[in-house]
CSV table of C-alpha atoms in Angstrom, one decimal:
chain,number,residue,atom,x,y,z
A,1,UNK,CA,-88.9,-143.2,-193.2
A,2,UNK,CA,-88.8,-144.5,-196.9
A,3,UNK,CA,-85.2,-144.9,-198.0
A,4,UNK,CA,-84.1,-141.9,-200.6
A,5,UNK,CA,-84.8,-143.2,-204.4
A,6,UNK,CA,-81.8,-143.7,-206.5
A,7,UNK,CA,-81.1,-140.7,-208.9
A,8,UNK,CA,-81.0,-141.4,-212.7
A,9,UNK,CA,-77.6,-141.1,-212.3
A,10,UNK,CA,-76.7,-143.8,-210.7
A,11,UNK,CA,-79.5,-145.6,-212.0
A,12,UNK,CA,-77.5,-145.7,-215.2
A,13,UNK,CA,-74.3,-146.0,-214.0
A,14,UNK,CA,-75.6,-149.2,-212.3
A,15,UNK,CA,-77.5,-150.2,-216.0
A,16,UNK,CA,-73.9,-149.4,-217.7
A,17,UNK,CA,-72.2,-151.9,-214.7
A,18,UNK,CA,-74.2,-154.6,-214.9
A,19,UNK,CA,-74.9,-154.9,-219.0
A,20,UNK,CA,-71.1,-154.6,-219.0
A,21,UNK,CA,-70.1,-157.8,-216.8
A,22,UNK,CA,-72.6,-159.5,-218.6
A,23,UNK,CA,-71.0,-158.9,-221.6
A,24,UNK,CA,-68.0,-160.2,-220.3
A,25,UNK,CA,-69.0,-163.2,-218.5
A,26,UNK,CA,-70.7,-163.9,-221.8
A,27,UNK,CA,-67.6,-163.3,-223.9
A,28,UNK,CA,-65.3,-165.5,-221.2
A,29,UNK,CA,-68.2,-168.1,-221.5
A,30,UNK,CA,-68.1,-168.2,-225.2
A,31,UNK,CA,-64.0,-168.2,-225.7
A,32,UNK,CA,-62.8,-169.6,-223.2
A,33,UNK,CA,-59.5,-168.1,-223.5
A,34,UNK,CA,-57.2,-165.2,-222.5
A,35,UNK,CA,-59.4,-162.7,-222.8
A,36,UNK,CA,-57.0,-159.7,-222.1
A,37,UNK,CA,-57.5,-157.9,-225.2
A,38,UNK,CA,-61.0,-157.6,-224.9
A,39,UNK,CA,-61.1,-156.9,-221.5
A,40,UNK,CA,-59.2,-153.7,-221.7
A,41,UNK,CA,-61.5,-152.3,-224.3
A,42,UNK,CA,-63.4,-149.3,-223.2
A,43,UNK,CA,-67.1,-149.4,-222.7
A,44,UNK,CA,-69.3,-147.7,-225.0
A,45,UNK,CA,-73.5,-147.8,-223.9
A,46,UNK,CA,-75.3,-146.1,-226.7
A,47,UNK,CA,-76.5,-143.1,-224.2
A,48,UNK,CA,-72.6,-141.9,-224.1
A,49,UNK,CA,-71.7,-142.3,-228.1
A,50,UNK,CA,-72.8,-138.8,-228.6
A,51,UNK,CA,-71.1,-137.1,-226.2
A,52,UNK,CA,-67.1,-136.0,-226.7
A,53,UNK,CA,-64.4,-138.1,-225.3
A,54,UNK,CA,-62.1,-136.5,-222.6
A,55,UNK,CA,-59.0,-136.0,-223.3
A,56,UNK,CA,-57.6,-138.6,-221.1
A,57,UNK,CA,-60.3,-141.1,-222.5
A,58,UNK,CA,-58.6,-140.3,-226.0
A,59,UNK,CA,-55.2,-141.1,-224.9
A,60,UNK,CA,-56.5,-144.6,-222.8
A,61,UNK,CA,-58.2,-145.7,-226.3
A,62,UNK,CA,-54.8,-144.7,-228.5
A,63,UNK,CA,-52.7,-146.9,-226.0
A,64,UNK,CA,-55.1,-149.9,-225.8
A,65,UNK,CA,-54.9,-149.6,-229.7
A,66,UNK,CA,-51.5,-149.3,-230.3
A,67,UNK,CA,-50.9,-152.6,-227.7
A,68,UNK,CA,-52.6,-154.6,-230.4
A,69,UNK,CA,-50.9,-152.9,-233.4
A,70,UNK,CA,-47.3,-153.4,-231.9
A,71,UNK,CA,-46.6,-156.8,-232.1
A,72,UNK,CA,-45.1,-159.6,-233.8
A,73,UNK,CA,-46.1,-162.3,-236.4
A,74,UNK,CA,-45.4,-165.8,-235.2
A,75,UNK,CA,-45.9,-169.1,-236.7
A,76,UNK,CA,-48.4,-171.6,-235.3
A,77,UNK,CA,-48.9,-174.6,-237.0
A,78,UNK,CA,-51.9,-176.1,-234.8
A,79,UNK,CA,-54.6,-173.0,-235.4
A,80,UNK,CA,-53.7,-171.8,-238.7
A,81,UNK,CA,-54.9,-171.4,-241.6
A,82,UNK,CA,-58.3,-171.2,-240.8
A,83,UNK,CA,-59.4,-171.9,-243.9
A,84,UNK,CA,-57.9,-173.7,-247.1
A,85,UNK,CA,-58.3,-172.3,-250.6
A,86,UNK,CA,-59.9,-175.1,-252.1
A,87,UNK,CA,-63.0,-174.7,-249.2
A,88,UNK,CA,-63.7,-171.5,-250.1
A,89,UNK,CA,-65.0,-170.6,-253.8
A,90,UNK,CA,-64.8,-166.4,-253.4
A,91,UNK,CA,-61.6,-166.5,-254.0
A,92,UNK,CA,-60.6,-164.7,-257.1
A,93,UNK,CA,-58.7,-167.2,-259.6
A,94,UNK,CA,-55.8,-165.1,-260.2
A,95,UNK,CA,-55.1,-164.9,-256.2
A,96,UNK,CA,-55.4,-168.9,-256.0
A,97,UNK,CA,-51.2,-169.6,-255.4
A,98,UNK,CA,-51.8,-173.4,-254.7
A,99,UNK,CA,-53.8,-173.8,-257.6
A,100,UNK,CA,-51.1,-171.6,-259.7
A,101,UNK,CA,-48.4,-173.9,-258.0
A,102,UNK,CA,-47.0,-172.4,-255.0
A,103,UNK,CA,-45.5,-175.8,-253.5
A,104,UNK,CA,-45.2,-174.4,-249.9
A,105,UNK,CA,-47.8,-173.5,-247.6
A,106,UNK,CA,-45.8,-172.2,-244.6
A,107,UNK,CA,-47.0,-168.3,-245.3
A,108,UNK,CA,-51.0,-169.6,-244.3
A,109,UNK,CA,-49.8,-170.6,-240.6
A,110,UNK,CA,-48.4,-167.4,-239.5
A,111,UNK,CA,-50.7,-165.1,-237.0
A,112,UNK,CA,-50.4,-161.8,-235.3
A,113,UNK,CA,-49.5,-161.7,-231.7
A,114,UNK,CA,-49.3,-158.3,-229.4
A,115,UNK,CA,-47.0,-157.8,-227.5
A,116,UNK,CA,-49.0,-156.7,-224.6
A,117,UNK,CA,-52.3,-159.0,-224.5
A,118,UNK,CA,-53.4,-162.4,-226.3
A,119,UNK,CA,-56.4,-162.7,-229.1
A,120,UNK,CA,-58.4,-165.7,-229.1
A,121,UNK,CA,-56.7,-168.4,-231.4
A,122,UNK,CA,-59.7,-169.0,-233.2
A,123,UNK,CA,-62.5,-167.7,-235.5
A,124,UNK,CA,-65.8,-168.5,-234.0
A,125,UNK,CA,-68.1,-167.5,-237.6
A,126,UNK,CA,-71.6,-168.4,-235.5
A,127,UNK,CA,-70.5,-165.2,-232.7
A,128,UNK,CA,-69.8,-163.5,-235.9
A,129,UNK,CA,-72.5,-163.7,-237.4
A,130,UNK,CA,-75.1,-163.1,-234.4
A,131,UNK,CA,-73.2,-160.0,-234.0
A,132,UNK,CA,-74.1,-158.7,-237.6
A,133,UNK,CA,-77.7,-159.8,-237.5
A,134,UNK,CA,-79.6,-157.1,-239.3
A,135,UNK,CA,-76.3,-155.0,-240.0
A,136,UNK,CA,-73.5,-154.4,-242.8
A,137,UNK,CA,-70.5,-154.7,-242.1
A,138,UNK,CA,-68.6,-152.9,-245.5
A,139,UNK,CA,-65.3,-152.8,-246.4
A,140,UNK,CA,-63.9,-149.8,-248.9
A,141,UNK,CA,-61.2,-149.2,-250.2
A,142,UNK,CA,-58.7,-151.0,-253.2
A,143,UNK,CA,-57.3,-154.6,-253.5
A,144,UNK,CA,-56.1,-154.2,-249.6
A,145,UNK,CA,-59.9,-154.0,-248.5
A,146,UNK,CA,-61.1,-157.0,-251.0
A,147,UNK,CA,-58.7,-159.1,-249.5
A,148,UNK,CA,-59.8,-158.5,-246.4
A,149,UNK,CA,-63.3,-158.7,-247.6
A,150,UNK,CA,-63.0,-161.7,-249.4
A,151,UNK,CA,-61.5,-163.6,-246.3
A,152,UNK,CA,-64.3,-162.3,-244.1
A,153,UNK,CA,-66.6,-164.1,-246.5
A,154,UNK,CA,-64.2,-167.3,-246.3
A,155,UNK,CA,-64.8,-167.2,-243.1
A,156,UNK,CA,-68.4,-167.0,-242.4
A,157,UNK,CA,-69.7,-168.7,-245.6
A,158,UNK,CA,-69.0,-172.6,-244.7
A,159,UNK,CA,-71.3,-172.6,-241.8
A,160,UNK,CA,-74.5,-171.2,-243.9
A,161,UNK,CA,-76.6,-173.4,-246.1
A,162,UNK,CA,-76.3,-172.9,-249.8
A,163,UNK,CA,-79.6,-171.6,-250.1
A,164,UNK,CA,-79.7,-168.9,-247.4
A,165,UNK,CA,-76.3,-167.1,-249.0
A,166,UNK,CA,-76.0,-165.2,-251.9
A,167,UNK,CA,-73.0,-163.0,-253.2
A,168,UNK,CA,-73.7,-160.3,-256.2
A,169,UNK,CA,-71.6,-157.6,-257.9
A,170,UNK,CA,-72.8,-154.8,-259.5
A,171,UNK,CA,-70.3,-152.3,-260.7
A,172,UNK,CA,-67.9,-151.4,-258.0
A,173,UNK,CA,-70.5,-152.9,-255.2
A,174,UNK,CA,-70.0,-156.3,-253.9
A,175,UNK,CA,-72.9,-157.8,-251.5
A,176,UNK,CA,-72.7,-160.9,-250.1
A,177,UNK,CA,-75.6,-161.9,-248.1
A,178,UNK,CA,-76.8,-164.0,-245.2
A,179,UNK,CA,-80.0,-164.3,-245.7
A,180,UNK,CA,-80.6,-165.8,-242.1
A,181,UNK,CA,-79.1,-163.4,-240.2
A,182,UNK,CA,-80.8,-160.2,-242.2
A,183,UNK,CA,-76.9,-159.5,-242.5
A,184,UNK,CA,-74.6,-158.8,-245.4
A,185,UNK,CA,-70.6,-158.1,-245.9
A,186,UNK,CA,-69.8,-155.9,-248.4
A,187,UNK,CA,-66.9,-154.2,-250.4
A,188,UNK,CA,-67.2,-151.2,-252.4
A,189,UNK,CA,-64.2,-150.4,-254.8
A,190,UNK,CA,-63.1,-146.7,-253.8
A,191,UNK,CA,-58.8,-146.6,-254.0
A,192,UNK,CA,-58.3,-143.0,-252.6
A,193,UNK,CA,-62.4,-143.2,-250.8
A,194,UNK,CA,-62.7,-139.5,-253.0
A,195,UNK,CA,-63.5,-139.5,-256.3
A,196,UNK,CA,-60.8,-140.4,-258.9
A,197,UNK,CA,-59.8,-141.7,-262.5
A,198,UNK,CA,-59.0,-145.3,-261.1
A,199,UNK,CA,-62.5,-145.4,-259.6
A,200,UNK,CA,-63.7,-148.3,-262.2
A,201,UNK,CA,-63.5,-151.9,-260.1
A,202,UNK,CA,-61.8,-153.8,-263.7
A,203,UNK,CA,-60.1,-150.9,-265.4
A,204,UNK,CA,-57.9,-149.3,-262.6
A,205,UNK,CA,-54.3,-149.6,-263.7
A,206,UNK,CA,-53.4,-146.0,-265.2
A,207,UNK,CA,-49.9,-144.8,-264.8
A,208,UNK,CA,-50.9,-140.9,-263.9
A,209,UNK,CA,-53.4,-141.3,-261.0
A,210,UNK,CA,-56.2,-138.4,-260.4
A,211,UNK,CA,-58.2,-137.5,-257.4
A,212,UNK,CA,-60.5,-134.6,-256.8
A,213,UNK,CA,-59.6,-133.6,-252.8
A,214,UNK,CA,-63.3,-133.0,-251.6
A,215,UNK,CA,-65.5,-135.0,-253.8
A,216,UNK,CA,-66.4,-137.9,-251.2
A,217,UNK,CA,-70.0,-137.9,-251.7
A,218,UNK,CA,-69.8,-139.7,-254.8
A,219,UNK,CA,-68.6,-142.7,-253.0
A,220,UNK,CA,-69.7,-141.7,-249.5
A,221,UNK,CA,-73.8,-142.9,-250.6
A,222,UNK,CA,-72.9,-146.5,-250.7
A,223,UNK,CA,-71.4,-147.0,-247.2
A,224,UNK,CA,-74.1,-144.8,-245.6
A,225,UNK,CA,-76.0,-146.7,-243.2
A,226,UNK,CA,-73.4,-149.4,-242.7
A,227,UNK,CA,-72.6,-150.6,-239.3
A,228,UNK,CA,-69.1,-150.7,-239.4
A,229,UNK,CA,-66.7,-149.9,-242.6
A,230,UNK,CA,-62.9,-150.8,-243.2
A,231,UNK,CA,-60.9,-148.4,-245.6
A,232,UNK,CA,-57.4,-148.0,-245.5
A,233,UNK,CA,-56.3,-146.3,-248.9
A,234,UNK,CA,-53.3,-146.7,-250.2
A,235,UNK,CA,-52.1,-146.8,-253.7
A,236,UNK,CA,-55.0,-147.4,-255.4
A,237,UNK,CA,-53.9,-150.6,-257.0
């Protein structure tokens, strides 16, 4: 008698399985560090993304979340900063504070540090940058999100060749591209995401601040289609 046949079932539950160790062996392979953080991330295979998370699923994610957003920042002299100011020319000249004078340089070593896991101590821009191929990664938002944009950039930028990166802005659209990787990195000047009156990327400082509650789709066009986005509103400054 011929043994049953796996049902698709389990056929995909062993898929899931395997495709996940991979990941992580690959992961432990290419850090070589404490890996907790990672490891406690859930598992999403594109055939489940769809469907609704349970309830319990909800609360596992929230917790694993909040053990990386409760934490402390603590000085390390040995892996920060991870870039200097003078290496990296995105950098908008009125954000330069070395160049404007600032004669200490402790506030570049300090990193953040859960309380219940360990990140890796260092940027690895090549694992980075595989992961975007043929992707954009956007960031929208006010002078929050460029920061974080523009350090992104810092980042991956040194290890590309001059002639297979380019960085354009047009209006309230910045695009910087790797030209390699198919991938780019972009930030989008949106201060409340909805439309407002501090909407224009130069022209933004008005005392008496308007938004129309509703009216995302303005904005909404230019992050369609993007891998990932960052936006944390705030002030709109």
């Amino acid at each position: 008698m011929k043994p049953p046949l796996l049902s698709q079932r389990n056929k995909r539950h062993i898929s899931s399985y395997l495709i996940t160790v991979s990941f992580i062996l690959f992961v432990a392979f290419l850090y070589g560090e404490d890996l907790s953080c990672i490891l406690r991330l859930p598992f999403r295979s594109d055939h489940l993304s769809s469907s609704v998370p349970s309830p319990h699923h909800q609360q596992q994610q929230q917790q694993q979340q909040q053990q990386q957003q409760q934490g402390k920042w603590v000085y390390d002299e040995a892996a920060r900063p991870l870039y200097q100011e003078e290496e990296c020319p995105y950098i908008q000249p009125q954000l330069t504070c070395q160049e404007h004078g600032r004669p200490e340089r402790r506030y570049q070593h300090w990193r953040w540090q859960p309380h219940g896991c360990s990140l890796p101590g260092y940027f690895n821009a090549t694992f980075m940058l595989e992961k975007l191929r043929g992707k954009r990664m956007m960031f929208v938002g006010d002078s929050l999100n460029r920061g974080q944009f523009v350090s992104m950039v810092c980042l991956l930028h040194r290890i590309i060749p001059e002639d297979a990166k380019s960085i354009e802005t047009n209006g309230s659209l910045t695009v910087f591209k790797a030209k390699e990787y198919n991938a780019s990195i972009e930030f989008y000047w949106a201060p409340f995401l909805v439309e407002s009156n501090s909407d224009d990327a130069v022209v933004h400082r008005i005392s008496d601040r308007i938004v129309r509650a509703g009216s995302i789709n303005k904005h909404a066009r230019h992050w369609r289609g993007s891998t990932s986005s960052s936006s944390t509103p705030t002030s709109g400054g």
